[in-house]
Amino acid sequence: MIIFKTIKGINNFLDKYRKEEKIIGYVPTMGALHAGHVSLIENCKGNSDLTVCSIFVNPTQFNDQNDFDNYPQTIEKDIQLLYETGCDVLFLPSAAELYPANEILESYQLGFLETILEGKYRPGHFQGVCQVVNRLLKIVKPHRLFMGQKDYQQCMVISKLLELTNSTVHLIICPTVREESGLAKSSRNVRLSETDNSKATIIYQALLFAKDHISSIPILEIESKMKADLLRNGFDTIDYIAFCDAGSLTPITAYSSKDNVIVLIAATIKNVRLIDNLILN
Ligand code: PAF
């Protein structure tokens, strides 16, 4: 695996592959890598000639300085894991490399998508995600981009970004990887104590409850049972439990078998905010 820290360095290297018309696959990350990232890299390897990963903890997507300061950083372990997974190239830029001083940050017309769910609870978050992903895409110029379904709304935002920028990059959304208990793999899980990690599995159980009962119980009743279960199992706050159309993320209040429904959750246990989702039909 070759590591590049500068745009010039990675560009010179990738140009050779571009000229040979090799398929470049790309997995952007913020590090603290886990089995979910490994699965993205493996998907990328299986569908590209060259696998590029980046690690950059992007300051512009954090609306909470405390969250940014506490974001886990495990760079030595990450490099080892990427090497073992067979990643070809790691891009490890500094903030100054990606955000040169005095450069104005772009803003994107994301519309409805950034007013709901994560967009509502983390104002400015998706602008920050688009700022960094667009910069990274301009540098890596991949053919294929691999992202995880756990961040479902982020995938939709990136799809919108690709549309807004007339990009030809093909976005491939990979399934959520879970611990044996069902808890979705997340970089934030390392901040959970053993007890809270086991309590947090209620999120997946609640999602499964929704899947099992969507056609037999009214959505409002399912939602209040899920809320009660989360709170009883140690969650301190629930930002949302939302039943939405999976294609547009517009809320759904009554189920019809023709709907393609996704349920999304964001909830906090001992200052660790977790998100997850499940497509119900
Ligand atoms: O999902 C993430 O890890 C980040 O939001 C991303 C896409 C790498 C942008 O910083």
PDB file of C-alpha atoms and ligand atoms in Angstrom:
ATOM      1  CA  MET A   1       0.000   0.000   0.000  1.00  0.00           C
ATOM      2  CA  ILE A   2       1.329   3.427  -0.924  1.00  0.00           C
ATOM      3  CA  ILE A   3       0.527   6.392   1.312  1.00  0.00           C
ATOM      4  CA  PHE A   4       0.256   9.928  -0.093  1.00  0.00           C
ATOM      5  CA  LYS A   5      -0.105  13.079   1.960  1.00  0.00           C
ATOM      6  CA  THR A   6      -0.169  15.616  -0.856  1.00  0.00           C
ATOM      7  CA  ILE A   7      -2.559  16.213  -3.726  1.00  0.00           C
ATOM      8  CA  LYS A   8       0.344  16.478  -6.135  1.00  0.00           C
ATOM      9  CA  GLY A   9       1.755  13.128  -5.001  1.00  0.00           C
ATOM     10  CA  ILE A  10      -1.463  11.146  -5.337  1.00  0.00           C
ATOM     11  CA  ASN A  11      -2.344  12.842  -8.627  1.00  0.00           C
ATOM     12  CA  ASN A  12       0.975  11.950 -10.248  1.00  0.00           C
ATOM     13  CA  PHE A  13       0.541   8.369  -9.133  1.00  0.00           C
ATOM     14  CA  LEU A  14      -3.113   7.992 -10.190  1.00  0.00           C
ATOM     15  CA  ASP A  15      -2.530   9.649 -13.581  1.00  0.00           C
ATOM     16  CA  LYS A  16      -0.647   6.555 -14.701  1.00  0.00           C
ATOM     17  CA  TYR A  17      -3.702   4.360 -13.903  1.00  0.00           C
ATOM     18  CA  ARG A  18      -6.087   6.840 -15.520  1.00  0.00           C
ATOM     19  CA  LYS A  19      -4.044   6.765 -18.731  1.00  0.00           C
ATOM     20  CA  GLU A  20      -4.203   2.962 -18.710  1.00  0.00           C
ATOM     21  CA  GLU A  21      -8.005   3.271 -18.310  1.00  0.00           C
ATOM     22  CA  LYS A  22      -7.967   1.289 -15.088  1.00  0.00           C
ATOM     23  CA  ILE A  23     -11.120   1.434 -12.931  1.00  0.00           C
ATOM     24  CA  ILE A  24     -10.354   3.464  -9.816  1.00  0.00           C
ATOM     25  CA  GLY A  25     -12.519   2.649  -6.795  1.00  0.00           C
ATOM     26  CA  TYR A  26     -12.617   4.971  -3.810  1.00  0.00           C
ATOM     27  CA  VAL A  27     -13.607   4.662  -0.140  1.00  0.00           C
ATOM     28  CA  PRO A  28     -13.565   7.999   1.761  1.00  0.00           C
ATOM     29  CA  THR A  29     -13.347   7.625   5.558  1.00  0.00           C
ATOM     30  CA  MET A  30     -12.612   9.565   8.713  1.00  0.00           C
ATOM     31  CA  GLY A  31     -10.492   6.734  10.123  1.00  0.00           C
ATOM     32  CA  ALA A  32     -11.102   4.759  13.331  1.00  0.00           C
ATOM     33  CA  LEU A  33     -11.615   1.926  10.875  1.00  0.00           C
ATOM     34  CA  HIS A  34     -13.671  -1.153  11.704  1.00  0.00           C
ATOM     35  CA  ALA A  35     -15.250  -4.157   9.974  1.00  0.00           C
ATOM     36  CA  GLY A  36     -17.738  -1.856   8.202  1.00  0.00           C
ATOM     37  CA  HIS A  37     -14.872  -0.040   6.477  1.00  0.00           C
ATOM     38  CA  VAL A  38     -13.122  -3.336   5.738  1.00  0.00           C
ATOM     39  CA  SER A  39     -16.257  -4.487   3.951  1.00  0.00           C
ATOM     40  CA  LEU A  40     -16.279  -1.250   1.877  1.00  0.00           C
ATOM     41  CA  ILE A  41     -12.637  -1.804   0.935  1.00  0.00           C
ATOM     42  CA  GLU A  42     -13.391  -5.438   0.022  1.00  0.00           C
ATOM     43  CA  ASN A  43     -16.356  -4.370  -2.110  1.00  0.00           C
ATOM     44  CA  CYS A  44     -14.149  -1.775  -3.759  1.00  0.00           C
ATOM     45  CA  LYS A  45     -11.392  -4.311  -4.429  1.00  0.00           C
ATOM     46  CA  GLY A  46     -13.892  -6.699  -6.013  1.00  0.00           C
ATOM     47  CA  ASN A  47     -15.222  -3.983  -8.322  1.00  0.00           C
ATOM     48  CA  SER A  48     -12.182  -1.902  -9.271  1.00  0.00           C
ATOM     49  CA  ASP A  49      -8.642  -2.266 -10.629  1.00  0.00           C
ATOM     50  CA  LEU A  50      -7.226   0.060  -7.991  1.00  0.00           C
ATOM     51  CA  THR A  51      -8.568   0.672  -4.490  1.00  0.00           C
ATOM     52  CA  VAL A  52      -8.014   4.101  -2.987  1.00  0.00           C
ATOM     53  CA  CYS A  53      -8.987   4.949   0.591  1.00  0.00           C
ATOM     54  CA  SER A  54      -8.684   8.322   2.316  1.00  0.00           C
ATOM     55  CA  ILE A  55      -8.587   9.142   6.005  1.00  0.00           C
ATOM     56  CA  PHE A  56      -9.432  12.699   6.950  1.00  0.00           C
ATOM     57  CA  VAL A  57     -11.395  13.856   9.985  1.00  0.00           C
ATOM     58  CA  ASN A  58     -13.251  16.660   8.270  1.00  0.00           C
ATOM     59  CA  PRO A  59     -13.749  19.650  10.593  1.00  0.00           C
ATOM     60  CA  THR A  60     -16.425  21.303   8.429  1.00  0.00           C
ATOM     61  CA  GLN A  61     -18.962  18.517   8.965  1.00  0.00           C
ATOM     62  CA  PHE A  62     -18.930  18.707  12.774  1.00  0.00           C
ATOM     63  CA  ASN A  63     -21.491  21.119  14.183  1.00  0.00           C
ATOM     64  CA  ASP A  64     -20.324  20.231  17.693  1.00  0.00           C
ATOM     65  CA  GLN A  65     -16.690  21.065  18.550  1.00  0.00           C
ATOM     66  CA  ASN A  66     -16.765  18.546  21.396  1.00  0.00           C
ATOM     67  CA  ASP A  67     -17.745  15.767  18.972  1.00  0.00           C
ATOM     68  CA  PHE A  68     -14.862  16.764  16.673  1.00  0.00           C
ATOM     69  CA  ASP A  69     -12.378  16.887  19.576  1.00  0.00           C
ATOM     70  CA  ASN A  70     -13.490  13.450  20.780  1.00  0.00           C
ATOM     71  CA  TYR A  71     -13.624  11.779  17.384  1.00  0.00           C
ATOM     72  CA  PRO A  72     -11.520   8.610  17.784  1.00  0.00           C
ATOM     73  CA  GLN A  73      -8.139   8.718  16.002  1.00  0.00           C
ATOM     74  CA  THR A  74      -6.326   5.396  15.554  1.00  0.00           C
ATOM     75  CA  ILE A  75      -4.105   6.069  12.572  1.00  0.00           C
ATOM     76  CA  GLU A  76      -1.436   3.375  13.165  1.00  0.00           C
ATOM     77  CA  LYS A  77      -4.100   0.670  13.567  1.00  0.00           C
ATOM     78  CA  ASP A  78      -5.981   2.026  10.545  1.00  0.00           C
ATOM     79  CA  ILE A  79      -2.916   1.823   8.313  1.00  0.00           C
ATOM     80  CA  GLN A  80      -2.259  -1.754   9.465  1.00  0.00           C
ATOM     81  CA  LEU A  81      -5.885  -2.754   8.796  1.00  0.00           C
ATOM     82  CA  LEU A  82      -5.889  -1.193   5.322  1.00  0.00           C
ATOM     83  CA  TYR A  83      -2.605  -2.907   4.525  1.00  0.00           C
ATOM     84  CA  GLU A  84      -3.990  -6.294   5.678  1.00  0.00           C
ATOM     85  CA  THR A  85      -7.199  -5.765   3.666  1.00  0.00           C
ATOM     86  CA  GLY A  86      -5.163  -5.152   0.525  1.00  0.00           C
ATOM     87  CA  CYS A  87      -5.956  -1.483  -0.040  1.00  0.00           C
ATOM     88  CA  ASP A  88      -3.659  -0.127  -2.785  1.00  0.00           C
ATOM     89  CA  VAL A  89      -3.473   3.574  -1.985  1.00  0.00           C
ATOM     90  CA  LEU A  90      -4.107   5.597   1.154  1.00  0.00           C
ATOM     91  CA  PHE A  91      -4.584   9.354   0.887  1.00  0.00           C
ATOM     92  CA  LEU A  92      -3.846  11.060   4.199  1.00  0.00           C
ATOM     93  CA  PRO A  93      -4.093  14.800   3.612  1.00  0.00           C
ATOM     94  CA  SER A  94      -3.673  17.529   6.210  1.00  0.00           C
ATOM     95  CA  ALA A  95      -6.396  20.128   6.783  1.00  0.00           C
ATOM     96  CA  ALA A  96      -4.174  22.742   5.097  1.00  0.00           C
ATOM     97  CA  GLU A  97      -3.868  20.514   2.014  1.00  0.00           C
ATOM     98  CA  LEU A  98      -7.630  20.100   1.629  1.00  0.00           C
ATOM     99  CA  TYR A  99      -8.704  23.530   2.833  1.00  0.00           C
ATOM    100  CA  PRO A 100      -6.105  26.095   1.731  1.00  0.00           C
ATOM    101  CA  ALA A 101      -6.257  29.315   3.760  1.00  0.00           C
ATOM    102  CA  ASN A 102      -8.560  32.065   2.438  1.00  0.00           C
ATOM    103  CA  GLU A 103     -10.453  29.668   0.208  1.00  0.00           C
ATOM    104  CA  ILE A 104     -14.220  30.189   0.372  1.00  0.00           C
ATOM    105  CA  LEU A 105     -16.220  27.085   1.266  1.00  0.00           C
ATOM    106  CA  GLU A 106     -18.760  26.042  -1.352  1.00  0.00           C
ATOM    107  CA  SER A 107     -22.430  25.682  -0.528  1.00  0.00           C
ATOM    108  CA  TYR A 108     -24.728  23.150  -2.140  1.00  0.00           C
ATOM    109  CA  GLN A 109     -28.452  23.267  -2.913  1.00  0.00           C
ATOM    110  CA  LEU A 110     -29.410  20.086  -1.102  1.00  0.00           C
ATOM    111  CA  GLY A 111     -32.999  21.205  -0.543  1.00  0.00           C
ATOM    112  CA  PHE A 112     -35.365  19.074   1.547  1.00  0.00           C
ATOM    113  CA  LEU A 113     -32.649  16.461   2.191  1.00  0.00           C
ATOM    114  CA  GLU A 114     -30.702  18.695   4.553  1.00  0.00           C
ATOM    115  CA  THR A 115     -33.734  19.937   6.469  1.00  0.00           C
ATOM    116  CA  ILE A 116     -34.713  16.556   7.896  1.00  0.00           C
ATOM    117  CA  LEU A 117     -33.309  13.873  10.224  1.00  0.00           C
ATOM    118  CA  GLU A 118     -29.502  14.302  10.472  1.00  0.00           C
ATOM    119  CA  GLY A 119     -29.802  17.604   8.614  1.00  0.00           C
ATOM    120  CA  LYS A 120     -32.227  18.918  11.228  1.00  0.00           C
ATOM    121  CA  TYR A 121     -30.287  17.708  14.264  1.00  0.00           C
ATOM    122  CA  ARG A 122     -26.827  18.517  12.877  1.00  0.00           C
ATOM    123  CA  PRO A 123     -27.252  21.837  11.040  1.00  0.00           C
ATOM    124  CA  GLY A 124     -24.549  22.357   8.434  1.00  0.00           C
ATOM    125  CA  HIS A 125     -23.370  18.737   8.661  1.00  0.00           C
ATOM    126  CA  PHE A 126     -24.249  17.762   5.104  1.00  0.00           C
ATOM    127  CA  GLN A 127     -22.781  20.972   3.662  1.00  0.00           C
ATOM    128  CA  GLY A 128     -19.514  19.958   5.353  1.00  0.00           C
ATOM    129  CA  VAL A 129     -19.787  16.392   4.022  1.00  0.00           C
ATOM    130  CA  CYS A 130     -20.347  17.721   0.489  1.00  0.00           C
ATOM    131  CA  GLN A 131     -17.487  20.218   0.793  1.00  0.00           C
ATOM    132  CA  VAL A 132     -14.990  17.538   1.697  1.00  0.00           C
ATOM    133  CA  VAL A 133     -16.321  14.762  -0.550  1.00  0.00           C
ATOM    134  CA  ASN A 134     -16.410  17.058  -3.578  1.00  0.00           C
ATOM    135  CA  ARG A 135     -12.804  18.139  -2.917  1.00  0.00           C
ATOM    136  CA  LEU A 136     -11.724  14.526  -2.469  1.00  0.00           C
ATOM    137  CA  LEU A 137     -13.540  13.409  -5.622  1.00  0.00           C
ATOM    138  CA  LYS A 138     -11.833  16.149  -7.627  1.00  0.00           C
ATOM    139  CA  ILE A 139      -8.479  14.857  -6.373  1.00  0.00           C
ATOM    140  CA  VAL A 140      -9.004  11.081  -6.628  1.00  0.00           C
ATOM    141  CA  LYS A 141     -11.266  11.239  -9.715  1.00  0.00           C
ATOM    142  CA  PRO A 142     -12.572   7.733  -9.109  1.00  0.00           C
ATOM    143  CA  HIS A 143     -14.934   5.809 -11.380  1.00  0.00           C
ATOM    144  CA  ARG A 144     -16.691   4.203  -8.426  1.00  0.00           C
ATOM    145  CA  LEU A 145     -17.412   5.487  -4.944  1.00  0.00           C
ATOM    146  CA  PHE A 146     -18.226   3.071  -2.101  1.00  0.00           C
ATOM    147  CA  MET A 147     -20.279   4.151   0.916  1.00  0.00           C
ATOM    148  CA  GLY A 148     -22.157   2.333   3.661  1.00  0.00           C
ATOM    149  CA  GLN A 149     -25.935   2.064   4.058  1.00  0.00           C
ATOM    150  CA  LYS A 150     -25.631   2.799   7.787  1.00  0.00           C
ATOM    151  CA  ASP A 151     -25.302   6.459   6.752  1.00  0.00           C
ATOM    152  CA  TYR A 152     -28.354   6.215   4.510  1.00  0.00           C
ATOM    153  CA  GLN A 153     -29.138   9.918   4.388  1.00  0.00           C
ATOM    154  CA  GLN A 154     -25.476  10.689   3.686  1.00  0.00           C
ATOM    155  CA  CYS A 155     -25.633   8.305   0.707  1.00  0.00           C
ATOM    156  CA  MET A 156     -28.670  10.186  -0.603  1.00  0.00           C
ATOM    157  CA  VAL A 157     -26.891  13.510  -0.085  1.00  0.00           C
ATOM    158  CA  ILE A 158     -23.838  12.266  -1.991  1.00  0.00           C
ATOM    159  CA  SER A 159     -26.057  11.013  -4.769  1.00  0.00           C
ATOM    160  CA  LYS A 160     -27.541  14.553  -4.932  1.00  0.00           C
ATOM    161  CA  LEU A 161     -24.024  16.044  -4.900  1.00  0.00           C
ATOM    162  CA  LEU A 162     -23.056  13.860  -7.869  1.00  0.00           C
ATOM    163  CA  GLU A 163     -26.173  15.066  -9.684  1.00  0.00           C
ATOM    164  CA  LEU A 164     -25.489  18.754  -8.816  1.00  0.00           C
ATOM    165  CA  THR A 165     -21.901  18.509 -10.033  1.00  0.00           C
ATOM    166  CA  ASN A 166     -22.796  16.529 -13.194  1.00  0.00           C
ATOM    167  CA  SER A 167     -20.437  13.836 -12.008  1.00  0.00           C
ATOM    168  CA  THR A 168     -20.090  10.506 -13.771  1.00  0.00           C
ATOM    169  CA  VAL A 169     -18.897   8.776 -10.576  1.00  0.00           C
ATOM    170  CA  HIS A 170     -20.952   5.669  -9.832  1.00  0.00           C
ATOM    171  CA  LEU A 171     -22.057   5.511  -6.182  1.00  0.00           C
ATOM    172  CA  ILE A 172     -22.208   1.975  -4.782  1.00  0.00           C
ATOM    173  CA  ILE A 173     -24.040   1.626  -1.466  1.00  0.00           C
ATOM    174  CA  CYS A 174     -22.835  -1.346   0.578  1.00  0.00           C
ATOM    175  CA  PRO A 175     -24.848  -3.150   3.295  1.00  0.00           C
ATOM    176  CA  THR A 176     -24.470  -2.205   6.964  1.00  0.00           C
ATOM    177  CA  VAL A 177     -22.062  -4.473   8.840  1.00  0.00           C
ATOM    178  CA  ARG A 178     -23.248  -5.457  12.315  1.00  0.00           C
ATOM    179  CA  GLU A 179     -21.725  -6.909  15.422  1.00  0.00           C
ATOM    180  CA  GLU A 180     -23.003 -10.384  16.335  1.00  0.00           C
ATOM    181  CA  SER A 181     -25.468  -8.654  18.657  1.00  0.00           C
ATOM    182  CA  GLY A 182     -26.915  -6.671  15.744  1.00  0.00           C
ATOM    183  CA  LEU A 183     -25.369  -3.339  16.753  1.00  0.00           C
ATOM    184  CA  ALA A 184     -24.259  -1.524  13.595  1.00  0.00           C
ATOM    185  CA  LYS A 185     -20.488  -1.159  13.364  1.00  0.00           C
ATOM    186  CA  SER A 186     -19.519   2.450  13.957  1.00  0.00           C
ATOM    187  CA  SER A 187     -16.360   4.334  14.845  1.00  0.00           C
ATOM    188  CA  ARG A 188     -18.308   5.725  17.791  1.00  0.00           C
ATOM    189  CA  ASN A 189     -18.854   2.258  19.312  1.00  0.00           C
ATOM    190  CA  VAL A 190     -15.367   2.389  20.887  1.00  0.00           C
ATOM    191  CA  ARG A 191     -16.688   5.149  23.152  1.00  0.00           C
ATOM    192  CA  LEU A 192     -19.341   2.810  24.604  1.00  0.00           C
ATOM    193  CA  SER A 193     -18.618   0.911  27.819  1.00  0.00           C
ATOM    194  CA  GLU A 194     -19.168  -2.857  27.612  1.00  0.00           C
ATOM    195  CA  THR A 195     -22.525  -2.458  29.390  1.00  0.00           C
ATOM    196  CA  ASP A 196     -23.679   0.370  27.111  1.00  0.00           C
ATOM    197  CA  ASN A 197     -22.533  -1.533  24.040  1.00  0.00           C
ATOM    198  CA  SER A 198     -24.801  -4.379  25.035  1.00  0.00           C
ATOM    199  CA  LYS A 199     -27.675  -1.997  25.901  1.00  0.00           C
ATOM    200  CA  ALA A 200     -27.263  -0.287  22.515  1.00  0.00           C
ATOM    201  CA  THR A 201     -28.264  -3.484  20.710  1.00  0.00           C
ATOM    202  CA  ILE A 202     -31.874  -2.460  21.469  1.00  0.00           C
ATOM    203  CA  ILE A 203     -31.619  -0.195  18.412  1.00  0.00           C
ATOM    204  CA  TYR A 204     -31.385  -3.183  16.092  1.00  0.00           C
ATOM    205  CA  GLN A 205     -34.097  -5.053  17.994  1.00  0.00           C
ATOM    206  CA  ALA A 206     -36.357  -2.013  17.639  1.00  0.00           C
ATOM    207  CA  LEU A 207     -35.651  -1.868  13.884  1.00  0.00           C
ATOM    208  CA  LEU A 208     -36.494  -5.572  13.581  1.00  0.00           C
ATOM    209  CA  PHE A 209     -39.698  -5.003  15.566  1.00  0.00           C
ATOM    210  CA  ALA A 210     -40.673  -2.361  13.006  1.00  0.00           C
ATOM    211  CA  LYS A 211     -39.901  -4.735  10.136  1.00  0.00           C
ATOM    212  CA  ASP A 212     -41.965  -7.523  11.683  1.00  0.00           C
ATOM    213  CA  HIS A 213     -44.986  -5.348  12.467  1.00  0.00           C
ATOM    214  CA  ILE A 214     -45.120  -2.700   9.728  1.00  0.00           C
ATOM    215  CA  SER A 215     -48.011  -4.415   7.951  1.00  0.00           C
ATOM    216  CA  SER A 216     -49.984  -5.287  11.084  1.00  0.00           C
ATOM    217  CA  ILE A 217     -49.686  -2.357  13.551  1.00  0.00           C
ATOM    218  CA  PRO A 218     -50.159   1.401  12.845  1.00  0.00           C
ATOM    219  CA  ILE A 219     -46.851   3.243  12.423  1.00  0.00           C
ATOM    220  CA  LEU A 220     -47.538   5.564  15.379  1.00  0.00           C
ATOM    221  CA  GLU A 221     -47.949   2.585  17.702  1.00  0.00           C
ATOM    222  CA  ILE A 222     -44.773   0.915  16.426  1.00  0.00           C
ATOM    223  CA  GLU A 223     -42.910   4.180  16.908  1.00  0.00           C
ATOM    224  CA  SER A 224     -44.050   4.673  20.494  1.00  0.00           C
ATOM    225  CA  LYS A 225     -43.158   1.065  21.399  1.00  0.00           C
ATOM    226  CA  MET A 226     -39.685   1.543  19.843  1.00  0.00           C
ATOM    227  CA  LYS A 227     -39.224   4.813  21.758  1.00  0.00           C
ATOM    228  CA  ALA A 228     -40.263   3.233  25.039  1.00  0.00           C
ATOM    229  CA  ASP A 229     -37.925   0.264  24.480  1.00  0.00           C
ATOM    230  CA  LEU A 230     -34.938   2.513  23.764  1.00  0.00           C
ATOM    231  CA  LEU A 231     -35.551   4.699  26.803  1.00  0.00           C
ATOM    232  CA  ARG A 232     -36.107   1.673  29.082  1.00  0.00           C
ATOM    233  CA  ASN A 233     -32.818   0.180  27.875  1.00  0.00           C
ATOM    234  CA  GLY A 234     -30.640   3.123  28.846  1.00  0.00           C
ATOM    235  CA  PHE A 235     -30.896   5.595  25.964  1.00  0.00           C
ATOM    236  CA  ASP A 236     -30.945   9.154  27.309  1.00  0.00           C
ATOM    237  CA  THR A 237     -32.346  10.947  24.268  1.00  0.00           C
ATOM    238  CA  ILE A 238     -33.909   9.993  20.970  1.00  0.00           C
ATOM    239  CA  ASP A 239     -33.502  12.552  18.194  1.00  0.00           C
ATOM    240  CA  TYR A 240     -35.787  10.678  15.837  1.00  0.00           C
ATOM    241  CA  ILE A 241     -37.416   7.429  14.932  1.00  0.00           C
ATOM    242  CA  ALA A 242     -38.635   8.122  11.422  1.00  0.00           C
ATOM    243  CA  PHE A 243     -40.594   6.036   8.929  1.00  0.00           C
ATOM    244  CA  CYS A 244     -39.871   7.393   5.467  1.00  0.00           C
ATOM    245  CA  ASP A 245     -40.116   6.636   1.800  1.00  0.00           C
ATOM    246  CA  ALA A 246     -36.778   5.003   1.020  1.00  0.00           C
ATOM    247  CA  GLY A 247     -36.416   6.853  -2.278  1.00  0.00           C
ATOM    248  CA  SER A 248     -37.094  10.405  -1.093  1.00  0.00           C
ATOM    249  CA  LEU A 249     -36.989  10.289   2.737  1.00  0.00           C
ATOM    250  CA  THR A 250     -40.418  11.922   2.915  1.00  0.00           C
ATOM    251  CA  PRO A 251     -42.174  10.820   6.121  1.00  0.00           C
ATOM    252  CA  ILE A 252     -44.764   8.063   5.957  1.00  0.00           C
ATOM    253  CA  THR A 253     -47.572   7.974   8.516  1.00  0.00           C
ATOM    254  CA  ALA A 254     -49.649   5.080   7.174  1.00  0.00           C
ATOM    255  CA  TYR A 255     -48.210   1.975   5.556  1.00  0.00           C
ATOM    256  CA  SER A 256     -49.259   0.633   2.194  1.00  0.00           C
ATOM    257  CA  SER A 257     -47.666  -2.491   0.724  1.00  0.00           C
ATOM    258  CA  LYS A 258     -46.784  -0.428  -2.371  1.00  0.00           C
ATOM    259  CA  ASP A 259     -44.501   1.813  -0.279  1.00  0.00           C
ATOM    260  CA  ASN A 260     -40.768   1.221  -0.069  1.00  0.00           C
ATOM    261  CA  VAL A 261     -40.297   2.089   3.596  1.00  0.00           C
ATOM    262  CA  ILE A 262     -37.143   2.731   5.590  1.00  0.00           C
ATOM    263  CA  VAL A 263     -37.045   3.335   9.329  1.00  0.00           C
ATOM    264  CA  LEU A 264     -34.198   5.482  10.652  1.00  0.00           C
ATOM    265  CA  ILE A 265     -33.100   6.051  14.245  1.00  0.00           C
ATOM    266  CA  ALA A 266     -30.740   8.492  15.957  1.00  0.00           C
ATOM    267  CA  ALA A 267     -30.392   8.177  19.721  1.00  0.00           C
ATOM    268  CA  THR A 268     -27.832   8.952  22.386  1.00  0.00           C
ATOM    269  CA  ILE A 269     -26.597   6.737  25.173  1.00  0.00           C
ATOM    270  CA  LYS A 270     -24.119   8.220  27.673  1.00  0.00           C
ATOM    271  CA  ASN A 271     -23.115  11.027  25.280  1.00  0.00           C
ATOM    272  CA  VAL A 272     -22.559   8.624  22.378  1.00  0.00           C
ATOM    273  CA  ARG A 273     -24.918   9.389  19.511  1.00  0.00           C
ATOM    274  CA  LEU A 274     -25.709   6.356  17.356  1.00  0.00           C
ATOM    275  CA  ILE A 275     -27.600   6.111  14.076  1.00  0.00           C
ATOM    276  CA  ASP A 276     -28.988   3.102  12.261  1.00  0.00           C
ATOM    277  CA  ASN A 277     -31.685   2.196   9.751  1.00  0.00           C
ATOM    278  CA  LEU A 278     -33.449  -0.714   8.125  1.00  0.00           C
ATOM    279  CA  ILE A 279     -35.372  -1.016   4.891  1.00  0.00           C
ATOM    280  CA  LEU A 280     -38.653  -2.631   5.856  1.00  0.00           C
ATOM    281  CA  ASN A 281     -39.910  -4.122   2.600  1.00  0.00           C
TER     282      ASN A 281
HETATM  283  O1  PAF B   1     -18.942   8.849   6.485  1.00  0.00           O
HETATM  284  C1  PAF B   1     -17.857   9.414   6.737  1.00  0.00           C
HETATM  285  O2  PAF B   1     -16.942   8.819   7.302  1.00  0.00           O
HETATM  286  C2  PAF B   1     -17.681  10.868   6.350  1.00  0.00           C
HETATM  287  O3  PAF B   1     -18.869  11.576   6.451  1.00  0.00           O
HETATM  288  C3  PAF B   1     -17.050  11.051   4.952  1.00  0.00           C
HETATM  289  C4  PAF B   1     -17.965  10.544   3.858  1.00  0.00           C
HETATM  290  C5  PAF B   1     -15.716  10.328   4.884  1.00  0.00           C
HETATM  291  C6  PAF B   1     -16.799  12.542   4.692  1.00  0.00           C
HETATM  292  O4  PAF B   1     -15.943  13.090   5.638  1.00  0.00           O
END
